[in-house]
Structures are given as structure tokens and as C-alpha cells.
Coordinates of C-alpha atoms in Angstrom, one line a residue:
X1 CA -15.8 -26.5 -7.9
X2 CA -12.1 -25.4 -7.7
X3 CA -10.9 -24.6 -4.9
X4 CA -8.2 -21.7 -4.2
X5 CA -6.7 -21.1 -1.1
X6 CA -5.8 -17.0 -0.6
X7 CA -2.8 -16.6 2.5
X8 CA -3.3 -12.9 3.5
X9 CA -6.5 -10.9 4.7
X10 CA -5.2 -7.8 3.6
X11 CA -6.4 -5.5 1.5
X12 CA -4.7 -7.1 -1.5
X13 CA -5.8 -11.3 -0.5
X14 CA -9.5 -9.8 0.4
X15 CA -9.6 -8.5 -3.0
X16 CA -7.8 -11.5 -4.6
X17 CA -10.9 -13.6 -2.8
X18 CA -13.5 -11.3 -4.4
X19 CA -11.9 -11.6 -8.1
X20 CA -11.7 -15.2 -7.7
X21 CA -15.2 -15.8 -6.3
X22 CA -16.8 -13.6 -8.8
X23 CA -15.2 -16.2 -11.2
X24 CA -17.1 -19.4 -9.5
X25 CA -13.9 -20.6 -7.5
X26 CA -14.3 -22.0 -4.0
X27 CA -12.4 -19.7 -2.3
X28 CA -10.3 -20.3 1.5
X29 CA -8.5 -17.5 3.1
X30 CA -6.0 -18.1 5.5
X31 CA -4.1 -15.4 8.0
X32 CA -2.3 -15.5 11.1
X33 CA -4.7 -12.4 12.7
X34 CA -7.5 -13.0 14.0
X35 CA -9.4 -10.0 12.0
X36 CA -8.9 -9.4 8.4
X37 CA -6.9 -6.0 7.5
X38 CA -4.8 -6.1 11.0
X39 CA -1.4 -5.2 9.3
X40 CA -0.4 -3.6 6.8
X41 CA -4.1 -2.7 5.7
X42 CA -4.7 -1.5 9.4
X43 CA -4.3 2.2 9.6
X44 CA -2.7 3.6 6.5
X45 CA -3.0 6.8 5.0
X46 CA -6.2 6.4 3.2
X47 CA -5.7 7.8 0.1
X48 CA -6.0 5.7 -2.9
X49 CA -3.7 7.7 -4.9
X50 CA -2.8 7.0 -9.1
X51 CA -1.1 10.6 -8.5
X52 CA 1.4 9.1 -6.5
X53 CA 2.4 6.7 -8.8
X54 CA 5.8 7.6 -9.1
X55 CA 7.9 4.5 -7.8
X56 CA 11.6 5.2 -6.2
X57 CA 14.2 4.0 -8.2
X58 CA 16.5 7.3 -8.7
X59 CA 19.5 8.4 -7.9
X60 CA 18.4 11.1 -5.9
X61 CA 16.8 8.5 -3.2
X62 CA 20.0 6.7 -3.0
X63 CA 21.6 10.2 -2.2
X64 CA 19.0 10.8 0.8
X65 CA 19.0 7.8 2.3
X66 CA 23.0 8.1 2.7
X67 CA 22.6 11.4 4.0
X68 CA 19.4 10.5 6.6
X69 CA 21.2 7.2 7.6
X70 CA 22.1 8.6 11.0
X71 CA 19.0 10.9 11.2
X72 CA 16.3 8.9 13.4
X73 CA 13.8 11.2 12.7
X74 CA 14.3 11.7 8.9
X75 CA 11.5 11.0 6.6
X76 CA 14.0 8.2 4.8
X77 CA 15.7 5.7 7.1
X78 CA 18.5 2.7 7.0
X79 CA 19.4 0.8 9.5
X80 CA 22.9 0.9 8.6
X81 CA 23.4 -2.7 10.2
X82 CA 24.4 -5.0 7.0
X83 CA 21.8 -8.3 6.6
X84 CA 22.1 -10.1 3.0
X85 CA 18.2 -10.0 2.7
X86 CA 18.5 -6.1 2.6
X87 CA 22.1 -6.0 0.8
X88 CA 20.4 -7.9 -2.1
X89 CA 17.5 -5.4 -1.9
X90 CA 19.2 -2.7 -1.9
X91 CA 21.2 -4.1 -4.8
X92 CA 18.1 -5.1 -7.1
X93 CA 16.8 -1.6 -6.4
X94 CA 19.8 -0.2 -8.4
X95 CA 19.4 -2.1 -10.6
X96 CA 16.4 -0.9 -11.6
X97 CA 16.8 2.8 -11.8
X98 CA 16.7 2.6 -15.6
X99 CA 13.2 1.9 -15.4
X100 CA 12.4 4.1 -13.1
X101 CA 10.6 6.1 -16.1
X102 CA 8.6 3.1 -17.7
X103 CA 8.0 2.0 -14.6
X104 CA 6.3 5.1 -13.0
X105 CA 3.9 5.3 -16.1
X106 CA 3.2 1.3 -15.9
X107 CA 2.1 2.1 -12.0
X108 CA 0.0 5.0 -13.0
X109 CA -2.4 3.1 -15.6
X110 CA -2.6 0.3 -12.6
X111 CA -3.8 3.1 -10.6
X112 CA -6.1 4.3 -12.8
X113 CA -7.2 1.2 -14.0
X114 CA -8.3 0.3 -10.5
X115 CA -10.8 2.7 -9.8
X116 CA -13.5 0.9 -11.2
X117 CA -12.7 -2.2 -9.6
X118 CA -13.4 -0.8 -6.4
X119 CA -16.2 1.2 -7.2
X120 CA -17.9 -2.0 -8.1
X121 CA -16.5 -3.8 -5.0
X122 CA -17.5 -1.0 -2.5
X123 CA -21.3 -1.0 -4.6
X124 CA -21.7 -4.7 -4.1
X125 CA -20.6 -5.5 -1.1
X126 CA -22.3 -2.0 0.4
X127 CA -19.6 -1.4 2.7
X128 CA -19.3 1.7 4.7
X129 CA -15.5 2.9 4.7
X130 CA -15.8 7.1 5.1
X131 CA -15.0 7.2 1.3
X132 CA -14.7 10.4 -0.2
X133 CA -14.1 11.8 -3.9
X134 CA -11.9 14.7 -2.2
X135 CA -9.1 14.5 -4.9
X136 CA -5.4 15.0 -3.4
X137 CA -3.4 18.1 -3.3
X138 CA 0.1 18.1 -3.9
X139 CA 1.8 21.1 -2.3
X140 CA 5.1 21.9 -2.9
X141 CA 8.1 24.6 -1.2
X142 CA 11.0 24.3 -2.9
X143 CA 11.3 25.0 -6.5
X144 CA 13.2 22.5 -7.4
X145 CA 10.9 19.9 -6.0
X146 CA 8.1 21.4 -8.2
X147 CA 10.6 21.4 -11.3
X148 CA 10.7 17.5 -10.2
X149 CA 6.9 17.1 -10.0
X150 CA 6.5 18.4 -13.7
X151 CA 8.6 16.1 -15.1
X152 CA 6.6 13.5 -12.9
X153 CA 3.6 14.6 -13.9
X154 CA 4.1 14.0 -17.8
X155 CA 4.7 10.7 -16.8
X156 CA 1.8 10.3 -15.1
X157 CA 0.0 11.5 -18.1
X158 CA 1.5 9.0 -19.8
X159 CA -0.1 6.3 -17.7
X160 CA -3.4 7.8 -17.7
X161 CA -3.7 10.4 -15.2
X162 CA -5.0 13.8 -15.3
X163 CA -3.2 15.8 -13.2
X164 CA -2.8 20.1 -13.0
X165 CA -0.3 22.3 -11.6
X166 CA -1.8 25.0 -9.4
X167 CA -0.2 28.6 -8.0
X168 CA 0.1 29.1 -4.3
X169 CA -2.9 31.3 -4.6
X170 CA -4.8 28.4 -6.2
X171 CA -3.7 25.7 -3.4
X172 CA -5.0 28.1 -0.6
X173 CA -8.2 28.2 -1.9
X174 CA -8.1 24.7 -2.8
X175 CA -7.4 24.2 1.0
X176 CA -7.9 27.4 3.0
X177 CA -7.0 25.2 6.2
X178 CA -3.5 24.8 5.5
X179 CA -0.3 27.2 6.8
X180 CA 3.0 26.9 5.2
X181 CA 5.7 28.3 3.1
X182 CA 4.2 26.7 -0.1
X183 CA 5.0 27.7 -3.5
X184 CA 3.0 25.7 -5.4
X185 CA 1.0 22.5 -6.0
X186 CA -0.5 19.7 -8.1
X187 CA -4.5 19.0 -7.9
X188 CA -5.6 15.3 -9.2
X189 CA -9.5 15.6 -8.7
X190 CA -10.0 11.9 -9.9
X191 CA -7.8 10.4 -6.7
X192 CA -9.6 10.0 -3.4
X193 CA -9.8 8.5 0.4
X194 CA -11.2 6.1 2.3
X195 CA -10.8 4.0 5.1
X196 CA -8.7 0.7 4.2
X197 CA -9.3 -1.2 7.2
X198 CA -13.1 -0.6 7.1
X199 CA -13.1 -1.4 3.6
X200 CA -11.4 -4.5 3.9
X201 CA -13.2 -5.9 6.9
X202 CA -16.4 -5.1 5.3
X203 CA -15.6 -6.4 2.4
X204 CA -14.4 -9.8 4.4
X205 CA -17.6 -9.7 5.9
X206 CA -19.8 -9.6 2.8
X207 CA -17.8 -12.1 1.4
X208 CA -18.4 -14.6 4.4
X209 CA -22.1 -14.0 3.6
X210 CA -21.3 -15.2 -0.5
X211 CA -19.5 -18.5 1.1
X212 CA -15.9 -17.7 1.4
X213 CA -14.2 -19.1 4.2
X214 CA -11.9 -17.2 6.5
X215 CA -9.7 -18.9 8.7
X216 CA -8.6 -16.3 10.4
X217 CA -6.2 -16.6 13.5
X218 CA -4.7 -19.2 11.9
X219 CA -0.9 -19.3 10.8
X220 CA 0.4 -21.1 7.9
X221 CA 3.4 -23.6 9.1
X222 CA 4.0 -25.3 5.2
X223 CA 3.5 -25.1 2.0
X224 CA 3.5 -28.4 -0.4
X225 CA 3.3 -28.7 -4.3
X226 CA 1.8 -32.3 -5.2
X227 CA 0.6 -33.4 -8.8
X228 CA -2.9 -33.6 -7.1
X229 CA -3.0 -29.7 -5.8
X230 CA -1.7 -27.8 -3.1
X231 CA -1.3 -28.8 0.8
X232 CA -1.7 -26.0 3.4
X233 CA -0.9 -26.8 6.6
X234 CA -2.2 -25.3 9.7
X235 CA -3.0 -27.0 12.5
X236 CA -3.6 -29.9 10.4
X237 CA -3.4 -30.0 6.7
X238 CA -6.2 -28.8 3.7
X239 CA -5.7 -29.6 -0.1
X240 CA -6.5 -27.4 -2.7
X241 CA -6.4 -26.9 -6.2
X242 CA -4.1 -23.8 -6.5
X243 CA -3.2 -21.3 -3.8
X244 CA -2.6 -17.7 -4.4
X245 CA 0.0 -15.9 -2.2
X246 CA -1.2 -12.3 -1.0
X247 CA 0.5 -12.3 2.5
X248 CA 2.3 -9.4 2.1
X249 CA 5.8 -8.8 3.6
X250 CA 5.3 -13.0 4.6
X251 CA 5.2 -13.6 1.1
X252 CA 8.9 -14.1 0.6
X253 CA 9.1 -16.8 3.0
X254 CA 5.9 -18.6 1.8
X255 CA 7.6 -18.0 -2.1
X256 CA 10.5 -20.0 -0.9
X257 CA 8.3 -22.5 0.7
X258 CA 7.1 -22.8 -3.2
X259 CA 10.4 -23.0 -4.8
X260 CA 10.1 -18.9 -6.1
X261 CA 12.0 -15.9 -4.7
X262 CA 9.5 -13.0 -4.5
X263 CA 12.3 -11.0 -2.6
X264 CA 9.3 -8.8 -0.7
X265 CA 11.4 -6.7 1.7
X266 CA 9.4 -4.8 5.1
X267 CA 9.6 -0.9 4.5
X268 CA 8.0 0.4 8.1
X269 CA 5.5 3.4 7.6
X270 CA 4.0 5.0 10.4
X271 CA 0.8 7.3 10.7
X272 CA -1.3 9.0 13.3
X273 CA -5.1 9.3 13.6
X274 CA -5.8 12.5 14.8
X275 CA -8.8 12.7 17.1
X276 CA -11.3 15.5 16.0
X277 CA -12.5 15.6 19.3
X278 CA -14.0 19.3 19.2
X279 CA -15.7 21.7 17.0
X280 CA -12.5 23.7 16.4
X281 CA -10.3 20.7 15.3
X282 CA -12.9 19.6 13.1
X283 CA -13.3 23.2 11.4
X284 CA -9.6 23.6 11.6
X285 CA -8.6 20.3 9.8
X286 CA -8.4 19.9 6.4
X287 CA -10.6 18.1 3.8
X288 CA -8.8 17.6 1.2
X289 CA -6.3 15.0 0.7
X290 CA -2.8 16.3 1.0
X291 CA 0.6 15.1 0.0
X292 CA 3.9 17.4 1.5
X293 CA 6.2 16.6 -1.2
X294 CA 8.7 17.7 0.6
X295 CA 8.2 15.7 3.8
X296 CA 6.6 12.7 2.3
X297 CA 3.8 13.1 4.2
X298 CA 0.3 12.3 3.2
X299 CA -2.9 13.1 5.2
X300 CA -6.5 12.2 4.7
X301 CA -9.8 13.4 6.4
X302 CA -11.7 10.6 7.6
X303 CA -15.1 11.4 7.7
X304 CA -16.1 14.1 10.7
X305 CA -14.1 13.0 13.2
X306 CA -10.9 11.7 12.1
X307 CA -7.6 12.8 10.4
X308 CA -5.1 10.2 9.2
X309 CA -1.3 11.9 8.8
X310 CA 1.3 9.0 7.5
X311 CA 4.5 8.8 6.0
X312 CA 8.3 7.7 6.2
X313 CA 10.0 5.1 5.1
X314 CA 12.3 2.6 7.4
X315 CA 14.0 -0.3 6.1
X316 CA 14.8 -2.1 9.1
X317 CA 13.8 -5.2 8.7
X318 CA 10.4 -7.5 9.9
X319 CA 10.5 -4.8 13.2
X320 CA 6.8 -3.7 14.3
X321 CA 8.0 -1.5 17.0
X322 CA 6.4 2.2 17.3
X323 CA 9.2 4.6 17.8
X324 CA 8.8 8.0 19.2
X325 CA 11.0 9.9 17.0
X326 CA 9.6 8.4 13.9
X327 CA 6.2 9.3 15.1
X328 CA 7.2 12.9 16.4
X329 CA 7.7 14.4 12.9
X330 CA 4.0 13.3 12.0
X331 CA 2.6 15.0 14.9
X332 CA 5.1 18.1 14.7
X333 CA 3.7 18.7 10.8
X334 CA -0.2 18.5 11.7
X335 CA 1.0 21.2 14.4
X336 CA 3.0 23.1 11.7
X337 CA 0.3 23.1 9.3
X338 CA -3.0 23.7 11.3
X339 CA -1.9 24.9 14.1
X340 CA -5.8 25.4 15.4
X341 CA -5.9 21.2 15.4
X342 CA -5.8 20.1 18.9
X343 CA -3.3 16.9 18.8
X344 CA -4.0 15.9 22.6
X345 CA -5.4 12.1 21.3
X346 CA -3.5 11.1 18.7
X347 CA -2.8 7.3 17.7
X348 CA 0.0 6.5 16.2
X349 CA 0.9 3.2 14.3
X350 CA 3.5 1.7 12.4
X351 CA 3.0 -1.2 9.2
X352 CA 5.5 -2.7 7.3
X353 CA 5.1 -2.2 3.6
X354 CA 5.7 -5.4 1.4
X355 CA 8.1 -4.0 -1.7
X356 CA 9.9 -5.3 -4.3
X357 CA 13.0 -4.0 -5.6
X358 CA 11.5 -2.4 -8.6
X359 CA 8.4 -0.7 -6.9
X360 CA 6.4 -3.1 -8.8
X361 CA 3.8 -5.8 -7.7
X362 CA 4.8 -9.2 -8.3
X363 CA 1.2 -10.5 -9.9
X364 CA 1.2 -13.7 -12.0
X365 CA 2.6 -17.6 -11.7
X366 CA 5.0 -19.2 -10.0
X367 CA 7.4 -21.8 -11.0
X368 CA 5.5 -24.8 -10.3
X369 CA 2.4 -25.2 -11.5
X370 CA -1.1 -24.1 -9.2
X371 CA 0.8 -21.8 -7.4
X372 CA 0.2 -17.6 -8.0
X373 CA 1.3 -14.7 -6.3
X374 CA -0.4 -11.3 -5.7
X375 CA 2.2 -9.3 -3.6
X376 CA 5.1 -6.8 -3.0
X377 CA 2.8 -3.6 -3.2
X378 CA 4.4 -1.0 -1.2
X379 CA 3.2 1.9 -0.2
X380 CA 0.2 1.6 -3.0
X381 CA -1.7 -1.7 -1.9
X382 CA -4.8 0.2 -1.1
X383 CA -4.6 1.9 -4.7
X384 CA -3.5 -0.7 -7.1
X385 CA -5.3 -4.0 -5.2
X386 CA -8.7 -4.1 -7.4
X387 CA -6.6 -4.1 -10.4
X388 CA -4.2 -6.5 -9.7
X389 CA -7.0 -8.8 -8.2
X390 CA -8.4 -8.6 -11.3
X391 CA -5.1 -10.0 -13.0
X392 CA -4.8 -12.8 -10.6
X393 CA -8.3 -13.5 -11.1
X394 CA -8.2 -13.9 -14.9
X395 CA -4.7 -15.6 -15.1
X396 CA -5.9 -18.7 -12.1
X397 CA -9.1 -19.1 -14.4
X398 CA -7.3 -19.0 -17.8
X399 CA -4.9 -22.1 -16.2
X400 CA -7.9 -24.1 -14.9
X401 CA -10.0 -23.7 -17.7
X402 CA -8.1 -24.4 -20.1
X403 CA -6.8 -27.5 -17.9
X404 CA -10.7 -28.6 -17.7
X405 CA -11.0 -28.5 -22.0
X406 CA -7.8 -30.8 -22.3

């Protein structure tokens, strides 16, 4: 058989493995954590969203980001410390702000595109991860933020998506939980939640059982390219026939490893898990999924006991530190907006998104030849993974079939 080493156990390499195994590869996953789904795909916020497709080249992030640089606690933060890694970034993201449009709609139909793959994933593998067809609420409360969300919305459309604008009247009783000054809101009954590092470890699991291996707790020091395959070393060194690079915000430095820039940059987001620990909290909490526009902050109910509030965006390079005023505002806006939720245990946690400078996932080939990438996600890797897996799948087979008919 062929063999294919995968270097991540995140949502996006566990997925990667299932693709490639379903396609009779022998299949080796490698990760520095002992347990698959430990960062990134640890404790995000659970929605698997197409409706929040929109990616966030424009001119009107730039603007904010200026504006929040100073602002620890703004949903939007720079560390306004220069680095080159960051500077050319930064730069690359401009750059792409003409696309912004095609782009968006490109991300959608991934998003839709994927639902299938992990309805089939979740129904063969028979994993339990609190997943719930909930659809996500949009709510807005500022006009000119829902003016914005119709324009994103045809977009959306364009990619795929159903999506419908709803009166204030309309949210409530979509949501009767939730307290605010809202105006207005978008309903996308085809999105829904789930649990990504349930899914992922389970999905791990079931795979060991199908004969992938995980070597898990197990960093990778070097990379080598030889006309024979692919080295990995780690701890002592393992050839294979092509590797496949899904290690999320470690994928740039495996890239260049590879001889590719994949110029991945680590966007921290933080969330809470909000402890239903009584019968009021758990009547008081919402069960739809919800995204605050405004606040860019998303929340997910996670089955009885459970609700998962995340959001915010800090570019401050590879730093996994928890920071109490980046987790304040998430615990301030479950208080805001069910005020009858106790928020005595909350957990907070902080990943670091791996994203390109176009919003896009880097899926396809590398320079040299047995070498593939499946990274740079961002704040979608939960949505977009079964369909990107699916790419990588179908494009490693494609070059070692036809390899094997020559």
C-alpha cells in the first residue's frame, strides 16, 4: 500500500486521514499532543457555520483594527510591536481586498459543500459530539451593520447558501432567551453545532479501530524530500510515500522545511464554556446558535449542560496565554444577553487560528513532488475540513495513481 504521513490531529489532519484511508492509503498521523484535537480543535465555538462565510479582506477591518490597536479588550486586536512575519501578513492581506467578493462566495460553496462530508463521517464512525441541526441566528443592532449583512448575504447566495433576513419581532421568537437592543437578524436553518473536540477525538478513535496510526505526543524535528519518498523525523526517522501537511498555525515552518511558503499566521480566539450547572441556567440559555454581528461573538448550546461563547481576533503572534481582559468581554456579553445565566464556572480558553492572508485554505501540492498541504483555515476549520479533505484526498490519489499506470 502507499503510505501517507498526515502532521496535525486536528480537526482538519483527522479528516485528511479519513479521506485518504477511505481511498486505500496507509495512513500515519503525527502531532506533538498527546490527544488528538488539543489546539486549535480544542474548545472552539461549535458552530459549523457556511453563513459565516464571509472572509475579512475590506477596508473597513483595516479601519478597526487601527482604531482597537490600543484597546485590550476590543473584539479586534494588534499587537502594534513590528515582526516581518506579521508585516508581510498584513501586507498580503491588502492585497487581497479585491477579492474579497469572489472570495466570500468561493468560501460559502466550501461550506456548503461540506455538510455531507461530515454527515457521512459522523454516520460511520458513530461518534457522539452533542450535534445539533439548530441553525444560527444572526442578530444585528445597528442599521448599518444589517445594510452590510444584505449585501453579504447575496453573496452567500451566490455560493450556495440559503439565508433570510428576519424583523426583531421574528428574532425574539426565534430565540425568546435573548435581551438586547437588536434591530434585526439573519436565520440560516441549514448551519448547525457540534462539539469539535468530541468530534475529532472520536473520529481519531474510530479510525485507530480501521488501522491508522497515531503517534501522538510526538513532535516532528525535520522534514526530507528524497527521490524515494518522504523522511519524517521524530525521535528517529520513518519514510513514506508522500506526507500531507495539516498542522495548522505549524504549518508554515514545516512548509519551509519542504521548500514552500504557506505564510499561515496565528490569529488567537478565545471562548468560554459556560457551566449549566442549574435548572435556571439551563432554561435561561439559549438554544439556538447565535452570532452578535456587532461584537463578533458566536455562541453555541452544547447539549444540556453546556454553552460555548467565542470570539475576537488577536494577531499577536505563536502566544497561547489566556488574558483576562480578552476573556472579560465574552463573559460580560452572556451576562448582557441572559442575564438569568449564572456565570459562576465558566472556562475560558484561547487557540490560535492558522490563516492565510486571503482568508482562504491552502489545499493542493507543494513544490516538490509527494508533498501536499491542507492548512491555513482560520476561524472556519470546523466548517470547511470534510470538504477540503475531500480535495486533498482526490488530488494525493490522482498523483499516485497515475504514477502506478506509468
Amino acid at each position: 500500500m502507499t503510505t501517507i504521513a498526515v502532521l496535525g490531529a486536528g480537526i482538519t489532519g483527522v479528516t485528511t486521514a479519513y479521506s485518504l484511508m477511505e481511498r486505500g492509503f496507509e495512513v500515519t498521523v503525527f502531532d506533538r499532543q498527546r490527544y488528538a484535537g488539543m489546539e486549535t480543535s480544542f474548545a472552539n465555538g461549535g458552530q459549523l457555520s457556511a453563513s459565516n462565510a464571509e472572509v475579512w479582506n475590506q477596508w473597513s477591518t483595516v479601519i478597526k483594527g487601527i482604531k482597537w490597536m490600543l484597546q485590550g479588550d476590543a473584539p479586534l486586536f494588534v499587537n502594534p510591536r513590528p515582526g516581518w512575519h506579521k508585516v508581510s501578513w498584513m501586507t498580503e492581506f491588502l492585497a487581497n481586498i479585491p477579492r474579497y467578493k469572489s472570495n466570500t462566495i468561493k468560501t460559502a460553496g466550501m461550506a456548503v459543500a461540506a455538510r455531507a462530508g461530515l454527515a457521512e463521517m459522523a454516520e460511520k464512525s458513530g461518534v457522539d459530539f452533542d450535534f445539533s441541526p439548530a441553525g444560527i441566528l444572526h442578530f444585528y443592532k445597528a442599521e448599518k451593520d444589517l445594510k452590510h449583512a444584505r449585501m453579504v448575504n447575496g453573496l452567500l447566495a451566490e455560493g450556495g447558501l440559503e439565508r433570510h433576513e428576519l424583523t426583531v419581532d421574528e428574532v425574539m421568537a426565534r430565540e425568546p432567551t435573548l435581551r438586547g437592543d437588536i434591530i434585526g437578524g439573519f436565520w440560516t436553518e441549514s448551519d448547525s453545532t457540534g462539539d469539535i473536540h468530541k468530534f475529532t477525538m472520536g473520529l481519531a478513535d474510530w479510525l485507530k479501530a480501521q488501522g491508522v496510526v497515531f503517534k501522538l505526543g510526538a513532535p516532528v524535528t525535520d522534514l526530507h524530500v528524497k527521490p524515494d519518498g518522504v523522511y519524517v523525523e521524530c525521535g528517529h526517522e520513518e519514510r513514506f510515500d508522500g506526507v500531507v501537511v495539516s498542522a495548522g498555525v505549524a504549518s508554515r515552518k514545516f512548509a519551509q522545511m519542504l521548500g514552500d511558503r504557506v505564510n499561515v499566521y496565528p490569529v488567537k480566539g478565545y471562548s468560554i464554556t459556560v457551566n449549566l450547572d442549574d435548572a435556571a441556567s439551563q432554561a435561561a440559555a439559549p438554544t439556538t446558535s447565535l452570532l452578535d454581528d456587532k461584537a463578533k461573538i458566536v455562541s453555541s448550546r452544547l447539549g444540556k449542560n453546556r454553552l460555548r461563547i467565542a470570539g475576537t481576533a488577536e494577531f499577536n503572534g505563536e502566544n497561547r496565554d489566556i488574558l483576562e481582559r480578552r476573556v472579560r468581554p465574552l463573559v460580560k456579553w452572556c451576562e448582557t444577553h441572559f442575564p438569568e445565566v449564572s456565570t459562576e464556572n465558566c472556562i475560558p480558553w484561547a487557540g490560535l487560528r492558522p490563516m492565510m492572508p486571503n482568508m482562504m485554505p491552502r489545499v493542493g501540492p507543494g513544490k516538490k513532488d509527494r508533498v501536499f498541504y491542507n492548512t491555513g483555515h482560520g476561524h472556519l476549520g470546523w466548517t470547511l475540513s470534510p470538504a477540503t479533505a475531500e480535495t486533498i484526498g482526490a488530488t494525493v490519489a490522482a498523483r499516485f495513481q497515475s504514477n502506478s499506470m506509468r
